[in-house]
Coordinates of C-alpha atoms (C1' of nucleotides) in Angstrom, one line a residue:
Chain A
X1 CA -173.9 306.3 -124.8
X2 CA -170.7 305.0 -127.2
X3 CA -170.1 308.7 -129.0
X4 CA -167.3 307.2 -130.0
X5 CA -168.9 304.6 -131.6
X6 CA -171.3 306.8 -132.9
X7 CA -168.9 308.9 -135.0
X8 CA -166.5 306.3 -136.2
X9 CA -166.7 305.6 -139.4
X10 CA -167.3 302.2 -138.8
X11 CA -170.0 302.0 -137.1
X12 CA -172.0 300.2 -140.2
X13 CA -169.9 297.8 -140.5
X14 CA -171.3 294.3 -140.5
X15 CA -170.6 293.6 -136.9
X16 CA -171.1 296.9 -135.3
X17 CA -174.2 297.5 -137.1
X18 CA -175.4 294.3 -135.2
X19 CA -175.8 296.8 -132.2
X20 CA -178.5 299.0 -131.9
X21 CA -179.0 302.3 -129.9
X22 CA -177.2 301.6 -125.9
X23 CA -176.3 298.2 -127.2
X24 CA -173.3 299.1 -128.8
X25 CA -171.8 300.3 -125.5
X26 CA -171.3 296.4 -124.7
X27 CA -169.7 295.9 -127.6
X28 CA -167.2 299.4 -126.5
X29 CA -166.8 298.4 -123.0
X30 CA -164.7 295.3 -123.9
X31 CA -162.8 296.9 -127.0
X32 CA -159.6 298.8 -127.0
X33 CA -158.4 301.2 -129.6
X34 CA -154.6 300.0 -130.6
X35 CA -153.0 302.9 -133.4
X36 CA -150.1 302.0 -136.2
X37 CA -148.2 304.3 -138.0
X38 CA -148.0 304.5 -141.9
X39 CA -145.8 301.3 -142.9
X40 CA -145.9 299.9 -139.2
X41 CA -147.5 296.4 -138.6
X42 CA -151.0 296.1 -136.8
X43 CA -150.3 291.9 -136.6
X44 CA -147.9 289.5 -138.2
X45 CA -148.9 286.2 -139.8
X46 CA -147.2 284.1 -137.3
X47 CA -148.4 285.9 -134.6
X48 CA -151.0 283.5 -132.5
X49 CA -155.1 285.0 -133.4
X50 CA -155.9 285.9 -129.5
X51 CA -157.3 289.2 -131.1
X52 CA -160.4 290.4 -134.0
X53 CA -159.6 294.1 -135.4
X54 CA -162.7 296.3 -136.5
X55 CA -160.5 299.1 -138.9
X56 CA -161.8 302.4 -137.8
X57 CA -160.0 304.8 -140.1
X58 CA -157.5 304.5 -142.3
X59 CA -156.3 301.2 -144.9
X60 CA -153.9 298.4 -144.7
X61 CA -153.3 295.4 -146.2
X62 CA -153.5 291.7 -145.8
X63 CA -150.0 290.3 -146.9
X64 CA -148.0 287.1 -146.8
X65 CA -144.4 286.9 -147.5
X66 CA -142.3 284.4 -149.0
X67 CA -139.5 283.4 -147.7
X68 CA -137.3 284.8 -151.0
X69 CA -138.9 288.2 -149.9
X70 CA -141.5 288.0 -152.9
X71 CA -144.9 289.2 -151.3
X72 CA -148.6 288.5 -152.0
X73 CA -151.5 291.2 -151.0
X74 CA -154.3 289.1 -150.0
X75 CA -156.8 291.8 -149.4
X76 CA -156.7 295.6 -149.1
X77 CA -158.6 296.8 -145.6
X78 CA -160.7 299.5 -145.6
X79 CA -162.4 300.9 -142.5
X80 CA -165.5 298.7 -141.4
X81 CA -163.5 295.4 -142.7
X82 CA -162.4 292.9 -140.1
X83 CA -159.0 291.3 -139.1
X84 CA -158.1 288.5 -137.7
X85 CA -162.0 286.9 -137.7
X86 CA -160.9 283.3 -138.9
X87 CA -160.1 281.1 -136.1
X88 CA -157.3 279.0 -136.1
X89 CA -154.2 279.0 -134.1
X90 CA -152.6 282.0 -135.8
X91 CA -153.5 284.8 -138.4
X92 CA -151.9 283.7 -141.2
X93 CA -151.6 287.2 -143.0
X94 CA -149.7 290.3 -141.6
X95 CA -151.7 293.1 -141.6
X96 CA -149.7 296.8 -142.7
X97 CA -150.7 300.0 -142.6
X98 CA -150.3 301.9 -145.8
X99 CA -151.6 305.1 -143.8
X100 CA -151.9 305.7 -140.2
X101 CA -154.7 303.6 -138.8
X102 CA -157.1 303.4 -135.7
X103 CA -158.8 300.4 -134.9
X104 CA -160.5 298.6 -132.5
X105 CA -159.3 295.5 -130.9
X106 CA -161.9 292.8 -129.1
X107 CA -160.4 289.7 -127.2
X108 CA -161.7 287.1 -129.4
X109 CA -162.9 285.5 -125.8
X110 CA -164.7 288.9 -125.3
X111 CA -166.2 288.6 -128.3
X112 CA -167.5 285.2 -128.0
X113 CA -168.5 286.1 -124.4
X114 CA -171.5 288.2 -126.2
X115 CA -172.7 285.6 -128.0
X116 CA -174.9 284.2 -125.8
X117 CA -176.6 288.2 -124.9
X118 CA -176.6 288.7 -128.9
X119 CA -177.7 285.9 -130.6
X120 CA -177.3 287.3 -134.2
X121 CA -173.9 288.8 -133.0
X122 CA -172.5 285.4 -133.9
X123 CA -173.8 284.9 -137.3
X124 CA -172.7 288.4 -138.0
X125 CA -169.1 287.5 -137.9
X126 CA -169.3 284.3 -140.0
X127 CA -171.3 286.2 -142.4
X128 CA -168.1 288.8 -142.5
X129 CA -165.7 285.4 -142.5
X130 CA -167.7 284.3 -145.6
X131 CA -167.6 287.7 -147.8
X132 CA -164.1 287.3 -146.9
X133 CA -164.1 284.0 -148.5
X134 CA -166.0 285.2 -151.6
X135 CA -163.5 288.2 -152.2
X136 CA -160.7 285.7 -152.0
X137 CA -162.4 283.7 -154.4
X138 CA -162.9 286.6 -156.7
X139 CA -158.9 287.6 -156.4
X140 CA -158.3 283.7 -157.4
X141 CA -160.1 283.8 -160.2
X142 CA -158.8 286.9 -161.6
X143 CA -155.0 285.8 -160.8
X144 CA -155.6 282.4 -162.5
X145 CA -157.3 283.6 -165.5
X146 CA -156.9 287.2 -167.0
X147 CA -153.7 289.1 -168.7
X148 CA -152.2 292.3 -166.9
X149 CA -154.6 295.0 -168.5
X150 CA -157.5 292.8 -167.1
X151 CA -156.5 292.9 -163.8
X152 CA -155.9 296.6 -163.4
X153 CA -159.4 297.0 -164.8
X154 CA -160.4 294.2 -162.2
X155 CA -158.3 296.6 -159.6
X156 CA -159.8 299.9 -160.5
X157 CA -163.6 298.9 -160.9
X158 CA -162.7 297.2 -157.4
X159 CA -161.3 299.4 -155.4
X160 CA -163.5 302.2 -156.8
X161 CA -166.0 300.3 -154.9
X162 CA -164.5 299.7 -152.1
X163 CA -163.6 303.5 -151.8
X164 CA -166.5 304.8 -153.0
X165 CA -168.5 305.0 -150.1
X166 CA -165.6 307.3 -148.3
X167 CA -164.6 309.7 -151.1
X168 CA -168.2 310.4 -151.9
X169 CA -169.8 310.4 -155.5
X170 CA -167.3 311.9 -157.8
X171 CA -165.6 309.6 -160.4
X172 CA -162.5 310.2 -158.9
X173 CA -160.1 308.6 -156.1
X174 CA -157.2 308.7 -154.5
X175 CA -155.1 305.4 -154.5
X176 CA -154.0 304.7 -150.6
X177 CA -151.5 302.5 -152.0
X178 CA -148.3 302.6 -154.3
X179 CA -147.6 300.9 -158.0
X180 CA -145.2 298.4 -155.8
X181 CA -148.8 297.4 -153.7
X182 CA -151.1 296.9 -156.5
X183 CA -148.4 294.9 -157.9
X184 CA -148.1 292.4 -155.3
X185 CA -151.6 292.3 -155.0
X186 CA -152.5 291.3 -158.9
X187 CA -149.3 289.2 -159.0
X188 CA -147.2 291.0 -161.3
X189 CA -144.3 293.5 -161.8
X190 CA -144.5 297.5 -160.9
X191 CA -143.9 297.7 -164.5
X192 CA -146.3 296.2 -165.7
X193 CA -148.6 297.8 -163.5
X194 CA -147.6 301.3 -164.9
X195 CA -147.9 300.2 -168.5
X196 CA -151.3 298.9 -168.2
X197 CA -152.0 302.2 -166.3
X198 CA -151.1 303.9 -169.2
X199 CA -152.8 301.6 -171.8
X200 CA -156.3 302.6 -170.1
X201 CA -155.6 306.5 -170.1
X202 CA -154.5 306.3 -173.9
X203 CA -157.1 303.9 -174.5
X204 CA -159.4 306.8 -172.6
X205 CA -161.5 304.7 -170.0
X206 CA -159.5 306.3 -167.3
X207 CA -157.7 309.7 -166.4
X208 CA -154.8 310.1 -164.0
X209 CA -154.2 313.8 -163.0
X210 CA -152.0 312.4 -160.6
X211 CA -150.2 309.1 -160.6
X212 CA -152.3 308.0 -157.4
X213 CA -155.7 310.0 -158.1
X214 CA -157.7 308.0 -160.7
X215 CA -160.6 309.3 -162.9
X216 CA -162.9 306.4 -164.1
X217 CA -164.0 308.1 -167.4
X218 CA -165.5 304.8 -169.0
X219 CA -166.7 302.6 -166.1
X220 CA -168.9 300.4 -168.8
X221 CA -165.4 300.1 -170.5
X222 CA -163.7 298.8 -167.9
X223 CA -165.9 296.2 -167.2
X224 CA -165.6 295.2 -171.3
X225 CA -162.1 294.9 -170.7
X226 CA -162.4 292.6 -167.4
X227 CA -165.0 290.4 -169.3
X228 CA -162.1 289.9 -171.8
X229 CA -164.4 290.8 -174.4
X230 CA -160.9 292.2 -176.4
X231 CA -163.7 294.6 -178.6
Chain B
X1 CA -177.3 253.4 -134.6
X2 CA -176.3 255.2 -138.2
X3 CA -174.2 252.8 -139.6
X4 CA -174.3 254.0 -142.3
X5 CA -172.7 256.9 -140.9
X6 CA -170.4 254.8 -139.1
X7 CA -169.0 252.9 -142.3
X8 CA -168.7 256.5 -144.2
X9 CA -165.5 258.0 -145.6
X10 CA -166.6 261.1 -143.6
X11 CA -167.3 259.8 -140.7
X12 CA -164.1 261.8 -139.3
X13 CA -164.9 264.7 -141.0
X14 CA -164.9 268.0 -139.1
X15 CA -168.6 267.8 -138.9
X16 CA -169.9 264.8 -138.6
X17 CA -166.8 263.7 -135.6
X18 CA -168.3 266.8 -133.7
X19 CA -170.9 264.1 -132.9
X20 CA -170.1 261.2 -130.7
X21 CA -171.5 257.7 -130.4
X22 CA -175.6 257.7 -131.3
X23 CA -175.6 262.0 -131.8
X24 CA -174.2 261.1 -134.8
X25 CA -178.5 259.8 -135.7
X26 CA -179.4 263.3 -135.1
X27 CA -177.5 264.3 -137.9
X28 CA -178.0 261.2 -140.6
X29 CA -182.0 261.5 -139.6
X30 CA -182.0 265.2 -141.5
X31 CA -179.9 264.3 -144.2
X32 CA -180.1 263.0 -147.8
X33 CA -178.1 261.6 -149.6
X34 CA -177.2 262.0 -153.7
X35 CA -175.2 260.8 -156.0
X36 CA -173.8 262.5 -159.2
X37 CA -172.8 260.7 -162.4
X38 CA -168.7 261.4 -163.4
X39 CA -168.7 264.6 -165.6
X40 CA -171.7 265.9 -163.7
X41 CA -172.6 268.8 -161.7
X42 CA -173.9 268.8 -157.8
X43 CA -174.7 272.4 -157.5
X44 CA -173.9 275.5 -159.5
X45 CA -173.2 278.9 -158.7
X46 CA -175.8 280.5 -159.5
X47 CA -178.0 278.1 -157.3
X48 CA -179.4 279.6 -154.1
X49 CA -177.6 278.3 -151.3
X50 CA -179.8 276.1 -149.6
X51 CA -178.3 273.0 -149.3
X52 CA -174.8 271.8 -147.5
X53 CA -173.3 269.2 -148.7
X54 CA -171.0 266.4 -147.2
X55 CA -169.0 264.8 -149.4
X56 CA -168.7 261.0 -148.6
X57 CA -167.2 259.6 -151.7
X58 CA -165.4 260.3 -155.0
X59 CA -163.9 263.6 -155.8
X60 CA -164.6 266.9 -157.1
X61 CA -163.9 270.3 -158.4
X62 CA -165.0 273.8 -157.6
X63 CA -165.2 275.7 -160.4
X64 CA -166.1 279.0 -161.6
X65 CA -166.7 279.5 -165.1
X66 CA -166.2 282.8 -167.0
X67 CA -167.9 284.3 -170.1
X68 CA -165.2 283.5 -172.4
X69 CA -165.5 280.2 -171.4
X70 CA -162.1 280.7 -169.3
X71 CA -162.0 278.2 -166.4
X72 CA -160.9 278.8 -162.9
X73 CA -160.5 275.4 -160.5
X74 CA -160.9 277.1 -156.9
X75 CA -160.9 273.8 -155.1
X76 CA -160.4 270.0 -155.4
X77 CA -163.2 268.4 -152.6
X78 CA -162.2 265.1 -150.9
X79 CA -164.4 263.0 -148.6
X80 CA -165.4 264.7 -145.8
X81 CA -164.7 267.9 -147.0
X82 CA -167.4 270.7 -147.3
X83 CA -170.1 272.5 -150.0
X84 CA -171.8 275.3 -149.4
X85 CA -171.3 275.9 -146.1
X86 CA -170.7 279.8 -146.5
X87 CA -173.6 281.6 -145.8
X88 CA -174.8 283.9 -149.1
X89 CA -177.3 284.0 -151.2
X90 CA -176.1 282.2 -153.9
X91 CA -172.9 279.2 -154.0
X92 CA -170.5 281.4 -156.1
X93 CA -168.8 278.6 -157.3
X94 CA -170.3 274.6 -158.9
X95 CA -169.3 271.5 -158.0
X96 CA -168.5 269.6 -160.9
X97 CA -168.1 265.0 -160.5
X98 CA -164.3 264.3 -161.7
X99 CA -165.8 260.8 -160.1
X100 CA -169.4 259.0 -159.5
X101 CA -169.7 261.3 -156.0
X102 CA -172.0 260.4 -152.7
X103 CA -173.1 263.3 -150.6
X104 CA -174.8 264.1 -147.3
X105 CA -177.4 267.0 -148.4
X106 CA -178.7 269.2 -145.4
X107 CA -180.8 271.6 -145.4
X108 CA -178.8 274.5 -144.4
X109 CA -182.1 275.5 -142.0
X110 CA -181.5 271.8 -140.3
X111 CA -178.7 272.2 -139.7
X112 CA -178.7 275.0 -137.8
X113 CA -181.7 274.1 -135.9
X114 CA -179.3 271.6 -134.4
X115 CA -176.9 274.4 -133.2
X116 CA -179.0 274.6 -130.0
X117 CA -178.9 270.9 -129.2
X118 CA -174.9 270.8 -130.3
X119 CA -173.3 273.5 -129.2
X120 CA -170.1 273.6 -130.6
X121 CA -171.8 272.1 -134.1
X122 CA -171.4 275.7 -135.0
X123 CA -168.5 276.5 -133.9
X124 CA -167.2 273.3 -135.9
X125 CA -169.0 274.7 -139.0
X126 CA -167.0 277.9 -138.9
X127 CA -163.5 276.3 -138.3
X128 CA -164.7 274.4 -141.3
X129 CA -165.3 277.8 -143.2
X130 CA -162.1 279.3 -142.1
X131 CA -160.1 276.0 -142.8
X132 CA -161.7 276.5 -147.1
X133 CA -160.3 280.2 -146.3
X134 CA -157.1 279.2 -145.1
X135 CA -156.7 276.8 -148.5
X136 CA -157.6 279.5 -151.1
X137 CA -155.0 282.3 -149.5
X138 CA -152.7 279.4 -150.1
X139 CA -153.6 279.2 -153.6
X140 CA -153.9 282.6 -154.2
X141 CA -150.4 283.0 -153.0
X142 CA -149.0 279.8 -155.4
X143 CA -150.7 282.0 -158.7
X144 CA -149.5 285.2 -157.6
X145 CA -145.8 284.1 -157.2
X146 CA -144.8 280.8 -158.1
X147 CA -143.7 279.7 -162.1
X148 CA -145.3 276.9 -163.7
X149 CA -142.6 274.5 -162.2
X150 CA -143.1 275.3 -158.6
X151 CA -146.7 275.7 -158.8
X152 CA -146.5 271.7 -160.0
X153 CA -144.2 271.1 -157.2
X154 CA -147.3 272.6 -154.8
X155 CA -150.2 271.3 -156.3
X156 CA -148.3 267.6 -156.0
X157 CA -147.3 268.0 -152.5
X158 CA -150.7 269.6 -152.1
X159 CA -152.4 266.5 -153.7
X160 CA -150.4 264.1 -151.8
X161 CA -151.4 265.8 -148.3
X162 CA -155.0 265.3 -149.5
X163 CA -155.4 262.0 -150.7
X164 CA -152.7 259.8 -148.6
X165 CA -155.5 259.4 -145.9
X166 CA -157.9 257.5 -148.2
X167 CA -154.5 256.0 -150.1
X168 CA -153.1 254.8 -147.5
X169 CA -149.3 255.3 -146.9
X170 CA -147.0 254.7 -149.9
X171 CA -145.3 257.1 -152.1
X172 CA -147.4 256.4 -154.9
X173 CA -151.0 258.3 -155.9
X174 CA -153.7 257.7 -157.9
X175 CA -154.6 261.5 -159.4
X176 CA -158.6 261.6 -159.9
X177 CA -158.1 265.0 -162.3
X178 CA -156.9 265.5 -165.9
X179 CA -154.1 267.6 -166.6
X180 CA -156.7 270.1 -167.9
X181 CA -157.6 270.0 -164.5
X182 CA -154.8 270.9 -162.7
X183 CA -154.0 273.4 -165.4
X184 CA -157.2 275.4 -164.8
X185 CA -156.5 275.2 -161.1
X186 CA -152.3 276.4 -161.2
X187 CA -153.6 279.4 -164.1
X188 CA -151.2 277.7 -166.8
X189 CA -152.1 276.2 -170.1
X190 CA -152.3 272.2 -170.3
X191 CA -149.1 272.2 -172.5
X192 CA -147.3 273.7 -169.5
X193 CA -148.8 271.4 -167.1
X194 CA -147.3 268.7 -169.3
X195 CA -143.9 270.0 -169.5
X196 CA -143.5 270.8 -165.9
X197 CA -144.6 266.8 -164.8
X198 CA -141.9 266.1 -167.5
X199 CA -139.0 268.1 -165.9
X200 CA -139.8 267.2 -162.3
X201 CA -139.3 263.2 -163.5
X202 CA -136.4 264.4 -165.9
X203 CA -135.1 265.8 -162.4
X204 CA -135.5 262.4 -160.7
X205 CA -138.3 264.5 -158.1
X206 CA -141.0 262.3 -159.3
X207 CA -142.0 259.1 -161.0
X208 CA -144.7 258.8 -163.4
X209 CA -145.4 255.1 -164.3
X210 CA -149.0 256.2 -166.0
X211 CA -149.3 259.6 -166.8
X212 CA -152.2 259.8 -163.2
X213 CA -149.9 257.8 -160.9
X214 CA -147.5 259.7 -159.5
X215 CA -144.7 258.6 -157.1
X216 CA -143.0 261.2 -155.1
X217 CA -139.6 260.2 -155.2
X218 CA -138.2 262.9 -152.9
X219 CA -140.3 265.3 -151.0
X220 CA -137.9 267.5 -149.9
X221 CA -136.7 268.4 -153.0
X222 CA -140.4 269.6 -154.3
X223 CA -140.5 271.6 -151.1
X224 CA -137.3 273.4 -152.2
X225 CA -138.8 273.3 -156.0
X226 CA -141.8 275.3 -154.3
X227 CA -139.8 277.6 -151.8
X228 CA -138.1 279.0 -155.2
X229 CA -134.9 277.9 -154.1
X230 CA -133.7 277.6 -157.3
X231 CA -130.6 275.6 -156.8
Chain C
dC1 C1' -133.9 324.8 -155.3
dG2 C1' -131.9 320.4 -154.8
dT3 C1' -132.8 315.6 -153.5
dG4 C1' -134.8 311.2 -153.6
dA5 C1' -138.6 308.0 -153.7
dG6 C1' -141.9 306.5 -156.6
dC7 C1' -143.5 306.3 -161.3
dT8 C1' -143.0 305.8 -166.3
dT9 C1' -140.8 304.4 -170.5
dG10 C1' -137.6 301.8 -173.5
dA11 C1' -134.9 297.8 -175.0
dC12 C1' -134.0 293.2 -174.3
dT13 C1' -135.0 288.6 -172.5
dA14 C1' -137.2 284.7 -170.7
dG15 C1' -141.0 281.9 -169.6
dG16 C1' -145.4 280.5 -171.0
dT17 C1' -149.0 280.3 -174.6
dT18 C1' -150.4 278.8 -179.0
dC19 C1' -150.6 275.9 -182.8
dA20 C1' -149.4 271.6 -184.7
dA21 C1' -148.1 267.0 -184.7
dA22 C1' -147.0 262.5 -182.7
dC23 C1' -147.6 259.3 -179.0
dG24 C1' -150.0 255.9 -175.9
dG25 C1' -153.3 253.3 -173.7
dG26 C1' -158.0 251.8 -173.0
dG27 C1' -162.2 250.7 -174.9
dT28 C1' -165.1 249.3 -178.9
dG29 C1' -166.5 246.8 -182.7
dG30 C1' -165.4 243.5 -186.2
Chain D
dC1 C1' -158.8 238.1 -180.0
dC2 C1' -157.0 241.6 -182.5
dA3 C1' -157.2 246.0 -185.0
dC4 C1' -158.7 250.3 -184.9
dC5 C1' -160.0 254.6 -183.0
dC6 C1' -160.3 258.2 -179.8
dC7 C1' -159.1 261.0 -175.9
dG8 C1' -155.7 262.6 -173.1
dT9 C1' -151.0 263.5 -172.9
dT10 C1' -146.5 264.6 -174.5
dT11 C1' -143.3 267.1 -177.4
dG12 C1' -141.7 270.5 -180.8
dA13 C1' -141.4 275.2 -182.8
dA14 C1' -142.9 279.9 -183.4
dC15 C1' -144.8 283.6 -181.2
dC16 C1' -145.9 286.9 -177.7
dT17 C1' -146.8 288.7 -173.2
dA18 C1' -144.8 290.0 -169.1
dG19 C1' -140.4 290.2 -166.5
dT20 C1' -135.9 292.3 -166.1
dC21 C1' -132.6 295.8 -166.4
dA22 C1' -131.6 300.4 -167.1
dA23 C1' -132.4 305.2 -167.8
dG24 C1' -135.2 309.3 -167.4
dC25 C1' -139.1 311.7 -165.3
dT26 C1' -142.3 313.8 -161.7
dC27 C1' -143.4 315.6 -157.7
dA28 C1' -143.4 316.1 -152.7
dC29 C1' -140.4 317.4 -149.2
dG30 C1' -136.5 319.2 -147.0

DNA sequence: CGTGAGCTTGACTAGGTTCAAACGGGGTGG
DNA sequence: CCACCCCGTTTGAACCTAGTCAAGCTCACG
């Protein structure tokens, strides 16, 4: 019986939750554990997709640079997210740890080679592909259309949900990445990410007792100032 | 034997090719098709998802609207590209006519009753899913990063990728989209849309003999626009 | 207790938005 | 057939948000 399955803390996840009881000892035997150190890379973008990644502890990000060093955050990773599901000939997003992570790695052949024993197994991953797809699409939106305060609001109220479900049901969480990270992800300057920061404490929807640990005192707020609605 | 299938602009489409020869009646006998006026909408996002859609002519847009009436252009959909094929409950995006459109319509529980018959239909409909992924990381990178002038030196080079299968091989494009449009795709005002199609032709890149036909007089120097090399 | 990386704040600048006006081309009605 | 009108586009000018550069601060760590 996969005790290490049944501990890790992604064992809800969308695809591991496919596997009831003994089943999920199938889904163990063929995986490996692979570990990266904070700042080390679990993939790189160019790198050909012979492997999926099930994040078992720890966060990372999904990143792309440019060739002038500027660098887009795709997606933050939390554990129970996926890497590396899309087919295609290679990820096309390096994936870095921002604290030491532990995850488990399939052989995307593996992986297919259950298909046919676990029907639902397969619709499982294109159902993680497509909320994927639909955070992207979120991220797009929120790029294309809303001013820097917005987008930290968008930020906060995101990754407060993200989180939520690890740091329990306090109000409060600690940020896994820095000022530089949330800036690359929202597509604008630390600086800008620090004065928006401190618009929404003086403005009183949020509290920072530290720069990284976060206090969402007005979560109803927030969401006013996402909407635009510039009340 | 489908002809109409057969004489369709998707025919070659990553679906429909999956199936060779008279296969191809398995999939016309459980489709419909519909048509949708300029200006009008296929689907919107709030619809539940139970249609796929083919496109097999015209163009169109997918959009998400906010509640400030803010626009955001998350796609531009050729022939024989996709709608709806990622699984959820609802589209989280509408379609919107920028011409008089055909489509296939499936029922998205046909379809997949199919997947036993055709094997790697699935499979086909997933690369198609990861392919829509692979396009919006693209985008989300061009928002996050680029100025207004690159991200016109993208979105034509983007354009021009798209449409010189159906416009056959010279320099010169027809663009279905207003400048609004492509404004509410890049995230930049219309005005700045303007000014940047002005500097590329001041710059000799481009050509504009209408302000929608575009001649791209030198590729490689809109690829350097885009890779931010400012020289 | 000193050091340095990351964060904040300030002053200035630049690029993009906004508002306003002029232009152009296609379609309609006289 | 021509004149007019309208919508989409272009251009100009003022404004403003976010970027840049620079300095000071905080806090964890050695």
């Amino acid at each position: 019986m996969g005790l290490v399955c049944q501990q890790c803390l992604a064992r809800n996840s969308a695809l591991c939750s496919a596997m009831i009881g003994d089943e999920i000892d199938d889904l163990f035997s063929i995986a490996h554990q692979v570990k990266v150190d904070e700042g080390g890379y679990l993939l790189h973008e160019e790198d050909p997709s012979k492997y999926v990644y099930n994040l078992s502890s720890g966060v990372c990000t999904l990143e792309r640079l440019a060739s002038d060093g500027s660098r887009q955050i795709m997606a933050f990773v939390y554990p129970g997210d996926f890497i590396g599901i899309n087919p295609g000939p290679f990820y096309s997003v390096s994936a870095q740890a921002l604290a030491p992570i532990v995850a488990c790695r399939w052989h995307m052949k593996d992986l297919e080679g259950l298909y046919s024993a676990y029907p639902n197994l397969e619709q499982h991953v294109h159902g993680i592909a497509s909320r994927v797809l639909a955070a992207t699409m979120d991220q797009l939106f929120v790029l294309g259309r809303k001013n820097a305060v917005e987008k930290i609001a968008y930020f906060l109220l995101y990754i407060d949900g993200r989180q939520r479900k690890f740091d329990g049901h306090s109000d409060s969480f600690v940020l896994p990445m820095t000022r530089i990270d949330i800036a690359d992800y929202l597509g604008v300057a630390v600086e800008t990410v620090s004065r928006a920061f401190s618009q929404l404490r003086r403005r009183g929807l949020i509290e920072l007792s530290q720069a990284w640990v976060v206090t969402l005192k007005d979560r109803e707020g927030l969401r006013e100032v996402v909407e635009h609605t510039v009340g």
